[in-house]
Coordinates of C-alpha atoms in Angstrom, one line a residue:
X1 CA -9.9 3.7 60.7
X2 CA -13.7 2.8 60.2
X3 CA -14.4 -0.7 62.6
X4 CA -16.9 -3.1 61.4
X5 CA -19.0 -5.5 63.0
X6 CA -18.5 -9.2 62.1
X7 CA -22.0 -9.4 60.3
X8 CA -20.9 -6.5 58.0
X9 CA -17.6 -8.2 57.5
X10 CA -19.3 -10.9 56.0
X11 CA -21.8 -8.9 54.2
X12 CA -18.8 -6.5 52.4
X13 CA -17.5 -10.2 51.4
X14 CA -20.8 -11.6 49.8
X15 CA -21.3 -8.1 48.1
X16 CA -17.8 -8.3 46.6
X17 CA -18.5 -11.8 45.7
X18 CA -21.5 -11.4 44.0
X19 CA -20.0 -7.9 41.8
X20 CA -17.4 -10.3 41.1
X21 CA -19.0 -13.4 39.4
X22 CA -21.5 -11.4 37.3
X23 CA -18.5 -10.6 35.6
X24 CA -16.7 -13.7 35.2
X25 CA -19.7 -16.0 34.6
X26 CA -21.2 -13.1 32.2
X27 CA -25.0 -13.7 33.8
X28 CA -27.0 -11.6 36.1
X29 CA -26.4 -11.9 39.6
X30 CA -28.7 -10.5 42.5
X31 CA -28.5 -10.1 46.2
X32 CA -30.7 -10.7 49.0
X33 CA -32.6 -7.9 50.2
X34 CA -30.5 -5.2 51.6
X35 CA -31.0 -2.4 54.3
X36 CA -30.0 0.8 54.1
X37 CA -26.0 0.1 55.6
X38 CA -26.1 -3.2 53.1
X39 CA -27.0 -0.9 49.9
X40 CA -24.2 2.1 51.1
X41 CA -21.6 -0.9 51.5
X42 CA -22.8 -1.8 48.0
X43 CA -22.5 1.4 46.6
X44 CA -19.2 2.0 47.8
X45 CA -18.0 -1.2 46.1
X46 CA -19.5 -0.9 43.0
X47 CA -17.7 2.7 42.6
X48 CA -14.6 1.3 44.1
X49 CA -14.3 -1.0 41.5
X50 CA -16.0 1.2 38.7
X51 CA -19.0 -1.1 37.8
X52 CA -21.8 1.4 36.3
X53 CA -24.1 -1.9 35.1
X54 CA -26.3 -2.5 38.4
X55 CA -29.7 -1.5 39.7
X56 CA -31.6 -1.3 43.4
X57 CA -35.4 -2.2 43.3
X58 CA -37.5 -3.2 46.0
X59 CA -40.3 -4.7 44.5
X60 CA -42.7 -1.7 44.8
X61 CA -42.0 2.4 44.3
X62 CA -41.0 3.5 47.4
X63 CA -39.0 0.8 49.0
X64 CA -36.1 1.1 51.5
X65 CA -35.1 -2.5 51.4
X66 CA -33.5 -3.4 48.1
X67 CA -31.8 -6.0 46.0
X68 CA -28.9 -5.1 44.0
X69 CA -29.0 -6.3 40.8
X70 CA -25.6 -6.3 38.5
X71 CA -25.8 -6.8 35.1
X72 CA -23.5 -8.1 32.4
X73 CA -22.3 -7.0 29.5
X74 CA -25.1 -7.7 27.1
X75 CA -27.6 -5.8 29.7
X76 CA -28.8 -2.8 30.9
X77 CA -29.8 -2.3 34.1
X78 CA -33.3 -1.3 33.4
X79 CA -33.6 -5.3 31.5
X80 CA -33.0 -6.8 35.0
X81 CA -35.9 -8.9 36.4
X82 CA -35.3 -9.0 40.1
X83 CA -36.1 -12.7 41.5
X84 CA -38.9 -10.6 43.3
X85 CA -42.7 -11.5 44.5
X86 CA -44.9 -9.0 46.1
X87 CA -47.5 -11.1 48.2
X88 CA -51.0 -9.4 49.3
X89 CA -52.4 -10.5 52.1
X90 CA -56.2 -9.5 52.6
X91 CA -58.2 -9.8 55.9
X92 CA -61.0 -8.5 57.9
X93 CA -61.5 -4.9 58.8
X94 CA -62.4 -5.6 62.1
X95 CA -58.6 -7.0 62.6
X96 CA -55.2 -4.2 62.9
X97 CA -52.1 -5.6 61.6
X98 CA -48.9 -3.8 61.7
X99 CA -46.0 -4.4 60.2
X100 CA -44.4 -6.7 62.8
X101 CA -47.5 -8.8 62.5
X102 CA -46.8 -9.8 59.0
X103 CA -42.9 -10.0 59.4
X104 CA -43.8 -12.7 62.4
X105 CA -46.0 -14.4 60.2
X106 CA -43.5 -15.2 57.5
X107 CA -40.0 -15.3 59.8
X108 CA -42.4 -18.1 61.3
X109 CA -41.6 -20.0 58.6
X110 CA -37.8 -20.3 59.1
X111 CA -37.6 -17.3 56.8
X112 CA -34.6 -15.5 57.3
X113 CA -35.0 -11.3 57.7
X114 CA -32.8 -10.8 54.1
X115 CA -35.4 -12.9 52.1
X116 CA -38.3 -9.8 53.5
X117 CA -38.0 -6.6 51.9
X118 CA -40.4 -3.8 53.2
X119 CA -43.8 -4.5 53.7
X120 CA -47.3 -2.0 53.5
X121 CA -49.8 -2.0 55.6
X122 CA -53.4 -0.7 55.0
X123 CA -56.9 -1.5 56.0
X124 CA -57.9 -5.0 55.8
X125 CA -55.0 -5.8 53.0
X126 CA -50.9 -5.6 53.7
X127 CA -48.2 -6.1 51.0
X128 CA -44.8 -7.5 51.9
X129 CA -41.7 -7.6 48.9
X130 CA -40.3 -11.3 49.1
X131 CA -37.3 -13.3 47.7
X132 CA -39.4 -14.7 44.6
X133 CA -38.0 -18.4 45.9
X134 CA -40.0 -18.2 49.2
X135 CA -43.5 -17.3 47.9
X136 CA -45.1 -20.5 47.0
X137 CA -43.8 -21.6 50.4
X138 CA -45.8 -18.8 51.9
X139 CA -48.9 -19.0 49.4
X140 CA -49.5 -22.3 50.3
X141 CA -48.5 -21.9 54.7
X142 CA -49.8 -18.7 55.9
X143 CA -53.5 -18.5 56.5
X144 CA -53.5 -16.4 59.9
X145 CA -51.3 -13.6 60.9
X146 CA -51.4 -13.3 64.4
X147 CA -55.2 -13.5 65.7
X148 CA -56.3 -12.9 62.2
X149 CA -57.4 -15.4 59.0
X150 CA -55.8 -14.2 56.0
X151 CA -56.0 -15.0 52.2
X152 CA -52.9 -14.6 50.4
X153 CA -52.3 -13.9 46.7
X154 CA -49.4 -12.9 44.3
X155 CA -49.9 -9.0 43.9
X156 CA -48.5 -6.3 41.0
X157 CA -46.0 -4.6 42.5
X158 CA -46.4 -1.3 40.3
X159 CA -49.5 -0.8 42.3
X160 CA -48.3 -0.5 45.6
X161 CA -46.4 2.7 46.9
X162 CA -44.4 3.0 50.4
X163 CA -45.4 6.0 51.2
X164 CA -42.8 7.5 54.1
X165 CA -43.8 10.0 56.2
X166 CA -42.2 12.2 58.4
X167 CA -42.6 15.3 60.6
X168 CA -40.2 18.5 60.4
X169 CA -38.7 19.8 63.5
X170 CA -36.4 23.1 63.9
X171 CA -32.8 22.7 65.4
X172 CA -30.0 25.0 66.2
X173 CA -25.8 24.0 66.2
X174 CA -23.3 25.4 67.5
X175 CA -21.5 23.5 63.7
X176 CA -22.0 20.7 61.5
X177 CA -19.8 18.5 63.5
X178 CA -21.7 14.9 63.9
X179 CA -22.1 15.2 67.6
X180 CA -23.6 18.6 67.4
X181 CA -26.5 17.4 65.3
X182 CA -26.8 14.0 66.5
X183 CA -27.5 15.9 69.9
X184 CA -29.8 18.5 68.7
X185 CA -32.2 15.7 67.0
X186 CA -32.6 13.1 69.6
X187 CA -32.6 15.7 71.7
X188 CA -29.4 14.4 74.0
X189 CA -26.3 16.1 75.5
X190 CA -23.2 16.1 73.1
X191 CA -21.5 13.9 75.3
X192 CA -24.3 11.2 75.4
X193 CA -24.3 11.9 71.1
X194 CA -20.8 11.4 71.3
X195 CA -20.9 7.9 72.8
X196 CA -23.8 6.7 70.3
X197 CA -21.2 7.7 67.7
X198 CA -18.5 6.4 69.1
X199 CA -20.3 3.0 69.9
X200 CA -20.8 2.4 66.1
X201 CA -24.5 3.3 66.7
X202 CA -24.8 6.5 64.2
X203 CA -25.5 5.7 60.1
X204 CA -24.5 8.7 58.2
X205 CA -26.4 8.1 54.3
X206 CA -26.1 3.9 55.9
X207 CA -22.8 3.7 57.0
X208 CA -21.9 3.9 60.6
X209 CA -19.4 6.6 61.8
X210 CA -16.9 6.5 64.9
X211 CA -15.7 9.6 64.1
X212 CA -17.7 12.7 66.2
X213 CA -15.9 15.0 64.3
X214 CA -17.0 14.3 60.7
X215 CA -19.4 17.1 58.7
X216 CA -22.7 16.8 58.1
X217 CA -24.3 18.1 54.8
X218 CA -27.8 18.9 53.9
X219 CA -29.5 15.9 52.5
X220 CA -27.3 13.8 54.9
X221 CA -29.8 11.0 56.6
X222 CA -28.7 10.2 60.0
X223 CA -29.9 7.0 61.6
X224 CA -29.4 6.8 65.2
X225 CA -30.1 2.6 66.1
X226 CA -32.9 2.7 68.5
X227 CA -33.6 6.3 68.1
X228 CA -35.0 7.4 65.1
X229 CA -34.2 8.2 61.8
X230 CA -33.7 12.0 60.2
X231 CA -33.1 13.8 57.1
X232 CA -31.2 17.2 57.2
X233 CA -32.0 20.3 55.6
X234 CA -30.7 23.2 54.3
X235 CA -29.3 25.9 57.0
X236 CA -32.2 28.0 57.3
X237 CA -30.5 31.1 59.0
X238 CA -27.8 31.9 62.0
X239 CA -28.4 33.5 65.5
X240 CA -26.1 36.7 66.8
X241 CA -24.1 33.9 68.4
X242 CA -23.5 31.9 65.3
X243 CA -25.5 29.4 66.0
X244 CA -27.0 27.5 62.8
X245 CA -30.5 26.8 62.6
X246 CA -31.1 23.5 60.6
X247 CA -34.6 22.1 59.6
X248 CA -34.6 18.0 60.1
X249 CA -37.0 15.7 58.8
X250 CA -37.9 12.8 61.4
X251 CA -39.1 9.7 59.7
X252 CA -42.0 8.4 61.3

């Protein structure tokens, strides 16, 4: 029997909560921003309980972090408007920021992590997804984001793309089994995979497995906490031994 952790105990609850009243109080009903784990556990609900009406969005094409939007029964999903603002943050070329910079910068505030969706970062501007309820609190209290001075605006969201990127690497496995591929990605021993697994520390497509035994399938995403982060291919052949090669996608 799947274990959960206490915060996704009361994560499952808000999530049921919140499917729940959009259909008794007949209004739209939106969630924080959501991980990857957070939108699985949504999913899984919302089919559980046969709800079709609902969305993900992120603020910008490309987002991992999401809100879940459910609609009622005089909406579609694509008539949502997602309490979302997308705030652009422009500064001097001479100045890196990376992502943590600008996360700092606005959990500064007393901003909890669920109120941030993803953020972008480029040359001398960076982008961050926001609970719409927090950004005139951060228009009006962030001018510097770690050494440097910033100017911040509201920002379109459909022009900016999260681009992921990633880099392919070849593996072989003696099966699909969990522990055989979680150990030929990191790379690790399948003992030392079988621990991570067993320690609740594996996501398979978001939702973490205890089991070592469970199959993986191609277009699987593994997420190892700590570790990395892979997509799995299709088989792309078998040694004389019966090995299967696999190619894997490592976000980056």
């Amino acid at each position: 029997m799947q274990q959960f952790s206490k915060e996704e105990v009361l994560l499952i609850a808000r999530l049921r909560d919140l499917i729940r009243s959009a259909g008794e109080k007949n209004y739209p009903r939106f969630s924080h921003f959501l991980d990857e784990t957070g939108i699985a556990f949504a999913r899984q609900l919302l089919n559980q309980q046969h709800i079709t009406q609902y969305a993900f969005f992120g603020g910008f094409a490309g987002a991992g972090r999401k809100m879940l939007g459910v609609c009622p029964d005089y909406l579609l999903p694509e008539q949502l408007e997602f309490p979302i603002a997308v705030l652009r943050f422009d500064f001097s070329q001479k100045v890196e920021l990376t992502h943590r910079d600008v996360l700092g910068s606005l959990m500064s505030l007393g901003v909890k992590r669920e109120m941030v969706g993803d953020i972008v970062v480029e040359p001398k501007t960076a982008y961050a997804a926001v609970c719409q309820e927090i950004a005139d609190w951060a228009l009006q209290n962030i001018t510097r984001i770690g050494k440097a001075g910033v100017t911040v605006q509201l920002w379109d969201g459909s022009r900016v793309t999260m681009e992921q990127k990633y880099h392919s690497i070849a593996v072989s496995v003696a099966s699909l089994r969990l522990d055989a591929v979680v150990a030929a990605v990191l790379p690790a021993s399948r003992n030392a995979a079988a621990e991570l697994i067993q320690a609740g520390k594996v996501l398979q497509n978001g939702l973490p497995q205890t089991q070592t035994s469970r199959v993986v399938s191609p277009g699987d995403i593994l997420t190892v906490r700590g570790k990395g982060k892979f997509l799995v291919g299709e088989e792309t052949g078998q040694t004389r031994r019966g090995r299967i090669h696999l190619e894997i996608k490592q976000f980056v």
